[in-house]
Structures are given as structure tokens and as C-alpha cells.
Amino acid sequence: MSLLEASREQLRRIPFLSRRRLGHFIDGRVHDPVGGAYLPVVDPATELLIAEAADGSAADVDAAVASARATFESRSWKSLRPADREAMLYRLSELVAANGDELSALETLQGGKLREVARRIDVGGGAELVRYMAGWATKLEGQTLDNSISIPGPQWLTYTRREPVGVSAAIVPWNFPLAIALWKIAPALAAGCTVVLKPSEQTPLTALRLAELVMEAGFPGGAVNVVTGTGATAGAALAAHPGIAKVSFTGSTATGKRVGHAAVDNMTRFTLELGGKSPAIVLEDADLDQVAQGICTGIFFHQGQVCTASSRLLVQRPVYGRLLDKLARAARSMRIGSGFDPQTELGPLVSRRHFDRVMDYIDEARAEGATVVTGGRRALEGGWFVEPTIFADAPARAAVVREEVFGPVLVATPFDEVDEAVERANDTPYGLAASVWTRSLSAAHRIVPRLQAGTVWVNAHNVLDNALPLGGYKQSGTGRDLGRAAVEGFTELKSVCMAV
Ligand code: NDP
């Protein structure tokens, strides 16, 4: 079956797409956009038009925020017990898993993601995350504190309590549209907030389907609203909206800064999970087969469109050549094709615009004198496929070394001393993640505290857990997704001081 036939076949099978024109989801039902305009949603493997989604305006954002606010302030929402929200989140987790076939097909159609990855990460991981966050609904707590208040007279009772911050905005990117939407929505609901979600204009489908499942799980209309459309219009209007108490954003550092600036004007709280240029440091005693496999996953998983991708490889000189050979062999053997083909290991990039961007980095790296170890070209015709690419000898100042490419592009550099590796690893404005590869526990323990990164893996890369907070040092963001930190990020901490 050709790529096009495979996509057409999937399109026919998904009832959700029989509508073709998809409106916003506001106050529990589908709304046509105020301006009447729609944007195309395209399959990046074939350029087939899959659907059209509403092109949201500031007026649509106003309506969604009003709905989320009315729900948040309603007596029925306030009277929900934590155990009620917990039960609804458990139900949502079950619904995400039960609708996994459809959700994963939508992810593959709109983003080119391998179906297996969509099933495992977006659906399976997403359902688990919702279950994990459900548990937090009943476990948020304040503290009673001993105090030293010296005002004579009464005794003093001092304690803190956590309260939901209010209406929250979730602005999410195209690389893991369902999973990252759930990373924001689930802790927000667990904390007692209501949400307006803005998915990327390139990948709005699973967000819209998810909003229906949230209702089916028992949440009231208005608990989760979805406004689709462009970042420049709908996203910007949401980030700057005075009715939003907290914005949780994942995407590029440049856009994250814009979101942060807009939020600060209203003193809206914000969590920004931004870009990365994550180093992997390989010491000479590492198990090279394990490293080759781990780094291949680290950089080529989801075509390198992963914020924590191991895009900078630093290898101790005695094993540099051997490791590059292994990596090149592994990269050349990767099967490129449609995400619907179970044999495929590398699918298309998300869009033509992104493909052009990645190819520009590759061309520029060549022009700057970097050596192509393997790859570096377009693969297949028709969709936005790029060969898994490895560069060596790239100058330290080259864009491919310093900037987030967000594609299947690895830059390898040798080093002699560990101090040099750590210095190079930290020589970046980013600080999202890093990995260290060695058989020596002592060496690993000595290096981990020196790396300026929100997550450090040892003998692994790109391994996430719902309980482990994820976020960046430096320009990779502020605040944390996942873990207890994420749910607490949707709360205010109130101090109570009572004269008894
Ligand atoms: P953006 O950071 O621009 O987009 C992320 C999200 O923000 C999308 O929903 C986008 O909507 C929205 N957005 C865009 N502009 C604004 C704005 N002014 N105000 C509020 N929201 C906005 O990423 P791109 O899609 O443009 O990708 C560019 C680069 O960003 C990638 O090549 C990669 O380097 C990086 N990136 C990093 C990600 C990560 O996980 N850290 C994820 C995605 C991208 P819309 O898509 O509709 O414009």
C-alpha cells in the first residue's frame, strides 16, 4: 500500500474526521469560530488534507475564558470534593486508553508520528499520567507551623493551605500534542482549576477529541475548553488574557519569552517548558553498544522532534571513532516511511516549514565545514522526510552546535578530559537535559551535580517518569511539568494566621 493509500484508509476509519470542519470546543459543545475561518490540517507523510480546524480569534478566546471562569466560580464546581475530581480523572484515564486506537491514528495522521509511539507515549503514557495526577487531587496539603509571634495576648495558630490558582491556559506544541495537553490539563483539574487549551494549529485533532472525553468522564462543560488557531492570534490572546490566572506553555524559547512577557503584565503565573540542546557525555569506559542504542533513541526518536533530544554528543577521544562507526551503521539501517507502517523507524517531520528549517541547518553546517558522517539529505519524495544525520568536526560556534534543530541531526565532538566535557556540555544557553554514559558510578556521581540541566540521565537518555519533575535550567524555561511540582504549580499557597 502506498503512503497516500495508507493515510486515506485511516481517514475513512475515524468517525471523528467525518465532520471535516472542526469548531472550537467551548462550554461543553462545538462552536463555530466567530470569524468563520478555518485552517487546513495536513498529513505530513503525504500532504493529504485531513480536516479543517477553526482559526480562533481573540473573541473566541474571550468566550472560552468566560466559560472556564463561570465554571470555576460556579457553586457546583466549588462543591466538588477532591475525591470527586479524582474519580473523574480516573475515568478520563480509562477513556483515553479505551479510545487509544482512534487517538493514536489521529496523532499519526496529523503529526507523522509512528503509530506505535503514539500508542505507547501519547496514549499509554498520557493515560498513566492522568491516573498519577488523579491521585494528587486528594493529597494536596498545607502545613501547620510553629510560630514565634511575640505579640502578647492570644495564642497564634499558623498554617498554610493550597488553593486552586484559577482559570488556567495550556499552550502546547505539535510534537506530543495529546501527551503534553494531558501534562497540563490533568494537574490543573487535580488542583481544582479549569482550563483553556490551545493546541498547535498543525496538530489540533487530539485536543478536540480529548475535550469530548473530558466531558464523558463527568467533568462539567467549561472545565476544559479548546480554542484552535494560530499561535500569533489565538495563542497570544490567551497568554495576554486578564482572565487567566496561570499559563502553562511548552514550545520554543523565543515564543516562551513572548508568553512570559504577556503573562507578567497581568501577573499571570507561568510555567515554561522550552527548548534544549542537550548534551550526552560518553566516557571511555562506557558500554559502547549500549551507548549507540541509547543515543540513536535519544536523537532519532520521533525524528528528533523532542525537547530533550540528545543533539550534542561529547565522546572521550579513545572511543570516539568506534562509537561514531556504530552510530552511523545504526542510523543508515533505519527504515524511513509512513508512521502507519509497523516496520517504520523514522517518519516525516511535522510540516514543510519545519522540514525547510531542518534542511537549512544541515546545509549551513556543511557550509561551515562540518563533516557529514551519514545522512544529510531528504529521504523519500512527497512527504517531509529527512535522513538520520550525524555531523562531526562542526565548529563550536556553528548554528547546528548551538541552536535547537529539532530534527534527526546529531553533532559529535571528541574530548580528552572530563573537565573539558563538562565545560562544553554547559556552554549553551539551554539547560533542559543531559546524559552521562560510563561504567563508573563514582565518575557519574561526580559529573551529575556539575551539569546545568533540569534532568540528568546516567546510561540512558529521554527516559521520563510521571513522578519526576521535568523542566529547564537557564533558557530552557521555568517551573516544572510532571510530578508533584506540576500540580502544585496550579495552586496558590495561602498563609493563615489566627489569633486564638
Ligand atoms: P512555538 O514555540 O512557536 O509553538 C509552540 C506553541 O505556542 C504552539 O501551540 C504555537 O501555536 C503557540 N504559539 C506560537 N506563537 C505564540 C504566541 N505569540 N503566543 C502564544 N502562543 C504561541 O514552536 P514552533 O511550532 O514555531 O516550532 C519552532 C521551534 O520551536 C522548533 O523547531 C523547536 O526548535 C521548538 N519547539 C520546541 C518544543 C519543545 O517541546 N520544547 C516543541 C515545539 C517546538 P501554533 O503552532 O499554532 O503557532
Coordinates of N, CA, C and O in Angstrom, one line a residue, residues 145-239:
L145 N 2.4 25.3 61.2 CA 3.8 25.7 61.5 C 3.9 26.2 62.9 O 3.0 27.0 63.4
D146 N 4.9 25.8 63.6 CA 5.2 26.5 64.9 C 5.6 27.9 64.6 O 6.3 28.2 63.6
N147 N 5.1 28.9 65.4 CA 5.5 30.3 65.1 C 6.1 30.9 66.3 O 6.1 30.4 67.4
S148 N 6.7 32.1 66.0 CA 7.4 32.8 67.1 C 6.8 34.2 67.3 O 7.6 35.1 67.6
I149 N 5.6 34.3 67.0 CA 4.9 35.6 67.1 C 5.0 36.1 68.6 O 4.6 35.4 69.5
S150 N 5.5 37.3 68.7 CA 5.7 37.8 70.1 C 4.6 38.8 70.6 O 4.8 39.4 71.6
I151 N 3.6 39.0 69.8 CA 2.6 40.0 70.2 C 1.9 39.4 71.4 O 1.3 38.2 71.3
P152 N 1.8 40.1 72.5 CA 1.2 39.5 73.7 C -0.3 39.3 73.6 O -0.9 40.0 72.8
G153 N -0.8 38.4 74.3 CA -2.3 38.3 74.3 C -2.6 36.9 73.9 O -2.4 35.9 74.6
P154 N -3.1 36.8 72.7 CA -3.6 35.5 72.2 C -2.5 34.5 72.0 O -1.3 34.9 71.8
Q155 N -2.9 33.3 71.8 CA -2.0 32.3 71.2 C -2.2 32.4 69.7 O -3.3 32.9 69.2
W156 N -1.3 31.9 68.9 CA -1.4 32.1 67.5 C -1.4 30.7 66.8 O -0.5 29.9 67.1
L157 N -2.3 30.5 65.9 CA -2.3 29.3 65.1 C -1.9 29.7 63.7 O -2.5 30.6 63.1
T158 N -0.9 29.1 63.2 CA -0.4 29.5 61.8 C -0.4 28.2 61.0 O 0.2 27.2 61.4
Y159 N -0.9 28.3 59.8 CA -0.9 27.2 58.9 C -1.0 27.7 57.4 O -1.3 28.8 57.2
T160 N -0.7 26.8 56.5 CA -0.8 27.1 55.1 C -1.8 26.2 54.4 O -2.0 25.1 54.9
R161 N -2.4 26.7 53.4 CA -3.3 25.8 52.6 C -3.1 26.0 51.1 O -2.7 27.2 50.7
R162 N -3.3 25.0 50.3 CA -3.1 25.2 48.9 C -4.5 25.3 48.3 O -5.4 24.6 48.5
E163 N -4.6 26.3 47.4 CA -5.9 26.6 46.8 C -5.7 26.6 45.2 O -4.6 27.1 44.8
P164 N -6.7 26.2 44.5 CA -6.5 26.3 43.0 C -6.3 27.7 42.5 O -6.9 28.6 43.0
V165 N -5.3 27.9 41.6 CA -4.9 29.2 41.2 C -6.1 29.9 40.4 O -6.2 31.1 40.4
G166 N -6.9 29.1 39.7 CA -8.0 29.7 38.9 C -8.0 29.2 37.5 O -7.5 28.0 37.2
V167 N -8.5 30.0 36.6 CA -8.6 29.6 35.2 C -7.2 29.5 34.6 O -6.4 30.4 34.7
S168 N -6.9 28.3 34.0 CA -5.5 28.1 33.5 C -5.5 28.0 32.0 O -6.5 27.4 31.5
A169 N -4.4 28.5 31.4 CA -4.3 28.3 30.0 C -3.2 27.3 29.7 O -2.2 27.3 30.4
A170 N -3.4 26.4 28.8 CA -2.4 25.4 28.4 C -2.1 25.7 26.9 O -3.0 25.6 26.1
I171 N -0.9 26.0 26.6 CA -0.5 26.2 25.2 C 0.5 25.2 24.9 O 1.6 25.1 25.5
V172 N 0.2 24.3 23.9 CA 1.0 23.1 23.7 C 1.5 23.0 22.3 O 0.8 23.5 21.4
P173 N 2.6 22.3 22.1 CA 3.2 22.3 20.7 C 2.7 21.0 20.0 O 1.9 20.3 20.4
W174 N 3.3 20.9 18.8 CA 2.9 19.8 17.9 C 3.6 18.5 18.0 O 3.3 17.5 17.4
N175 N 4.6 18.4 18.9 CA 5.4 17.2 18.8 C 4.8 16.0 19.6 O 4.8 14.9 19.2
F176 N 4.2 16.4 20.8 CA 3.4 15.4 21.5 C 2.1 16.0 21.9 O 1.8 16.3 23.1
P177 N 1.2 16.2 21.0 CA 0.0 17.1 21.2 C -0.9 16.5 22.3 O -1.3 17.3 23.2
L178 N -1.1 15.2 22.3 CA -2.0 14.6 23.3 C -1.3 14.5 24.7 O -1.8 15.0 25.7
A179 N -0.1 14.0 24.6 CA 0.6 13.8 25.9 C 0.8 15.1 26.6 O 0.5 15.2 27.8
I180 N 1.3 16.1 25.9 CA 1.6 17.4 26.6 C 0.3 18.1 27.0 O 0.3 18.7 28.1
A181 N -0.7 18.0 26.2 CA -2.0 18.5 26.7 C -2.4 17.9 28.0 O -2.8 18.6 28.9
L182 N -2.2 16.6 28.1 CA -2.6 15.9 29.4 C -1.6 16.3 30.5 O -2.0 16.4 31.7
W183 N -0.4 16.6 30.2 CA 0.6 17.0 31.2 C 0.1 18.3 31.9 O 0.4 18.6 33.0
K184 N -0.7 19.1 31.1 CA -1.1 20.4 31.7 C -2.5 20.2 32.3 O -2.8 20.7 33.4
I185 N -3.4 19.6 31.5 CA -4.8 19.5 31.9 C -5.0 18.7 33.2 O -5.7 19.1 34.1
A186 N -4.3 17.6 33.3 CA -4.6 16.7 34.4 C -4.2 17.3 35.7 O -5.0 17.3 36.7
P187 N -3.0 17.9 35.9 CA -2.7 18.5 37.2 C -3.5 19.7 37.5 O -3.9 20.0 38.6
A188 N -4.0 20.4 36.4 CA -4.8 21.6 36.6 C -6.2 21.1 37.2 O -6.6 21.7 38.2
L189 N -6.7 20.1 36.6 CA -8.0 19.6 37.1 C -7.8 19.0 38.5 O -8.7 19.2 39.4
A190 N -6.7 18.3 38.7 CA -6.5 17.7 40.0 C -6.5 18.8 41.1 O -7.0 18.6 42.2
A191 N -5.9 19.9 40.7 CA -5.7 21.0 41.7 C -7.0 21.8 41.9 O -7.1 22.7 42.7
G192 N -8.0 21.6 41.0 CA -9.3 22.3 41.1 C -9.4 23.5 40.2 O -10.3 24.3 40.3
C193 N -8.5 23.5 39.1 CA -8.6 24.6 38.2 C -9.4 24.2 37.0 O -9.6 23.0 36.7
T194 N -9.9 25.2 36.2 CA -10.5 24.9 34.9 C -9.5 25.4 33.8 O -8.6 26.1 34.2
V195 N -9.7 25.0 32.6 CA -8.6 25.1 31.6 C -9.2 25.6 30.3 O -10.3 25.3 29.8
V196 N -8.3 26.4 29.6 CA -8.5 26.7 28.2 C -7.2 26.2 27.5 O -6.1 26.6 27.8
L197 N -7.4 25.3 26.6 CA -6.3 24.6 25.9 C -6.2 25.2 24.5 O -7.1 25.2 23.7
K198 N -4.9 25.6 24.1 CA -4.6 26.0 22.7 C -3.6 25.0 22.1 O -2.4 25.1 22.4
P199 N -4.0 24.1 21.3 CA -3.1 23.2 20.6 C -2.4 23.9 19.5 O -2.8 25.0 19.1
S200 N -1.3 23.4 18.9 CA -0.7 23.9 17.8 C -1.7 23.9 16.6 O -2.4 22.9 16.4
E201 N -1.6 24.9 15.7 CA -2.5 24.9 14.5 C -2.2 23.6 13.7 O -3.1 23.2 12.9
Q202 N -1.0 23.1 13.8 CA -0.7 21.9 13.0 C -1.2 20.6 13.5 O -1.4 19.7 12.7
T203 N -1.5 20.6 14.8 CA -2.0 19.3 15.4 C -3.1 19.5 16.4 O -3.0 19.2 17.6
P204 N -4.3 20.0 15.9 CA -5.4 20.3 16.8 C -6.3 19.1 17.1 O -7.2 19.2 18.0
L205 N -6.1 18.0 16.4 CA -7.2 17.0 16.4 C -7.4 16.3 17.7 O -8.5 16.1 18.2
T206 N -6.3 15.8 18.3 CA -6.4 15.0 19.5 C -6.9 15.9 20.7 O -7.6 15.4 21.6
A207 N -6.5 17.2 20.6 CA -7.0 18.1 21.7 C -8.5 18.2 21.7 O -9.2 18.2 22.7
L208 N -9.1 18.3 20.4 CA -10.5 18.4 20.3 C -11.2 17.2 20.7 O -12.3 17.2 21.4
R209 N -10.7 16.0 20.3 CA -11.3 14.8 20.7 C -11.1 14.6 22.3 O -12.1 14.1 22.9
L210 N -10.0 15.0 22.8 CA -9.8 14.9 24.3 C -10.9 15.7 25.0 O -11.4 15.2 26.1
A211 N -11.2 16.8 24.5 CA -12.2 17.7 25.2 C -13.5 16.9 25.4 O -14.2 17.0 26.4
E212 N -13.9 16.1 24.3 CA -15.1 15.3 24.4 C -15.0 14.3 25.5 O -15.9 14.0 26.2
L213 N -13.8 13.7 25.6 CA -13.6 12.6 26.6 C -13.6 13.2 28.0 O -14.1 12.5 28.9
V214 N -13.2 14.4 28.1 CA -13.2 15.1 29.5 C -14.7 15.2 29.9 O -15.0 14.9 31.1
M215 N -15.5 15.6 29.0 CA -17.0 15.6 29.3 C -17.5 14.3 29.7 O -18.3 14.1 30.6
E216 N -17.1 13.3 28.8 CA -17.6 11.9 29.0 C -17.2 11.4 30.4 O -17.9 10.6 31.0
A217 N -16.1 11.9 30.9 CA -15.6 11.4 32.2 C -16.4 12.0 33.3 O -16.1 11.7 34.5
G218 N -17.2 13.0 33.0 CA -18.1 13.6 34.1 C -17.8 15.0 34.4 O -18.5 15.6 35.2
F219 N -16.7 15.6 33.9 CA -16.4 17.0 34.2 C -17.5 17.9 33.5 O -18.0 17.5 32.4
P220 N -17.9 19.0 34.1 CA -18.9 19.8 33.5 C -18.4 20.6 32.3 O -17.1 20.8 32.2
G221 N -19.3 21.0 31.4 CA -18.9 21.8 30.3 C -18.2 23.0 30.8 O -18.6 23.6 31.9
G222 N -17.1 23.5 30.2 CA -16.4 24.7 30.7 C -15.2 24.3 31.6 O -14.3 25.1 31.8
A223 N -15.1 23.0 32.0 CA -13.9 22.6 32.8 C -12.7 22.6 31.9 O -11.6 23.0 32.3
V224 N -12.9 22.1 30.7 CA -11.8 22.1 29.7 C -12.3 22.6 28.4 O -13.2 22.0 27.8
N225 N -11.9 23.7 27.9 CA -12.3 24.3 26.6 C -11.1 24.3 25.7 O -9.9 24.4 26.1
V226 N -11.4 24.1 24.4 CA -10.3 24.1 23.4 C -10.5 25.2 22.4 O -11.6 25.2 21.7
V227 N -9.5 26.1 22.2 CA -9.6 27.0 21.1 C -8.5 26.7 20.2 O -7.3 26.7 20.6
T228 N -8.8 26.4 18.9 CA -7.7 26.2 17.9 C -7.4 27.4 17.2 O -8.0 28.5 17.4
G229 N -6.4 27.3 16.4 CA -6.0 28.5 15.6 C -4.5 28.8 15.7 O -3.7 27.9 16.3
T230 N -4.0 29.9 15.3 CA -2.6 30.2 15.2 C -2.1 30.6 16.6 O -2.8 31.2 17.4
G231 N -0.8 30.5 16.8 CA -0.2 31.0 18.0 C -0.2 32.5 18.0 O -0.5 33.1 19.1
A232 N 0.1 33.1 16.9 CA 0.2 34.5 16.8 C -1.1 35.2 17.2 O -1.1 36.3 17.8
T233 N -2.3 34.6 16.9 CA -3.5 35.2 17.2 C -4.2 34.6 18.5 O -4.3 35.2 19.5
A234 N -4.6 33.3 18.3 CA -5.3 32.7 19.5 C -4.4 32.5 20.7 O -4.7 32.8 21.8
G235 N -3.1 32.0 20.4 CA -2.2 31.8 21.5 C -1.8 33.1 22.2 O -1.8 33.1 23.4
A236 N -1.5 34.1 21.4 CA -1.1 35.4 22.0 C -2.3 36.0 22.8 O -2.1 36.5 23.9
A237 N -3.5 35.9 22.3 CA -4.7 36.4 23.0 C -4.9 35.7 24.4 O -5.2 36.3 25.4
L238 N -4.6 34.4 24.3 CA -4.8 33.6 25.6 C -3.7 34.0 26.6 O -4.0 34.2 27.8
A239 N -2.5 34.0 26.2 CA -1.4 34.4 27.1 C -1.6 35.7 27.7 O -1.2 35.9 28.9

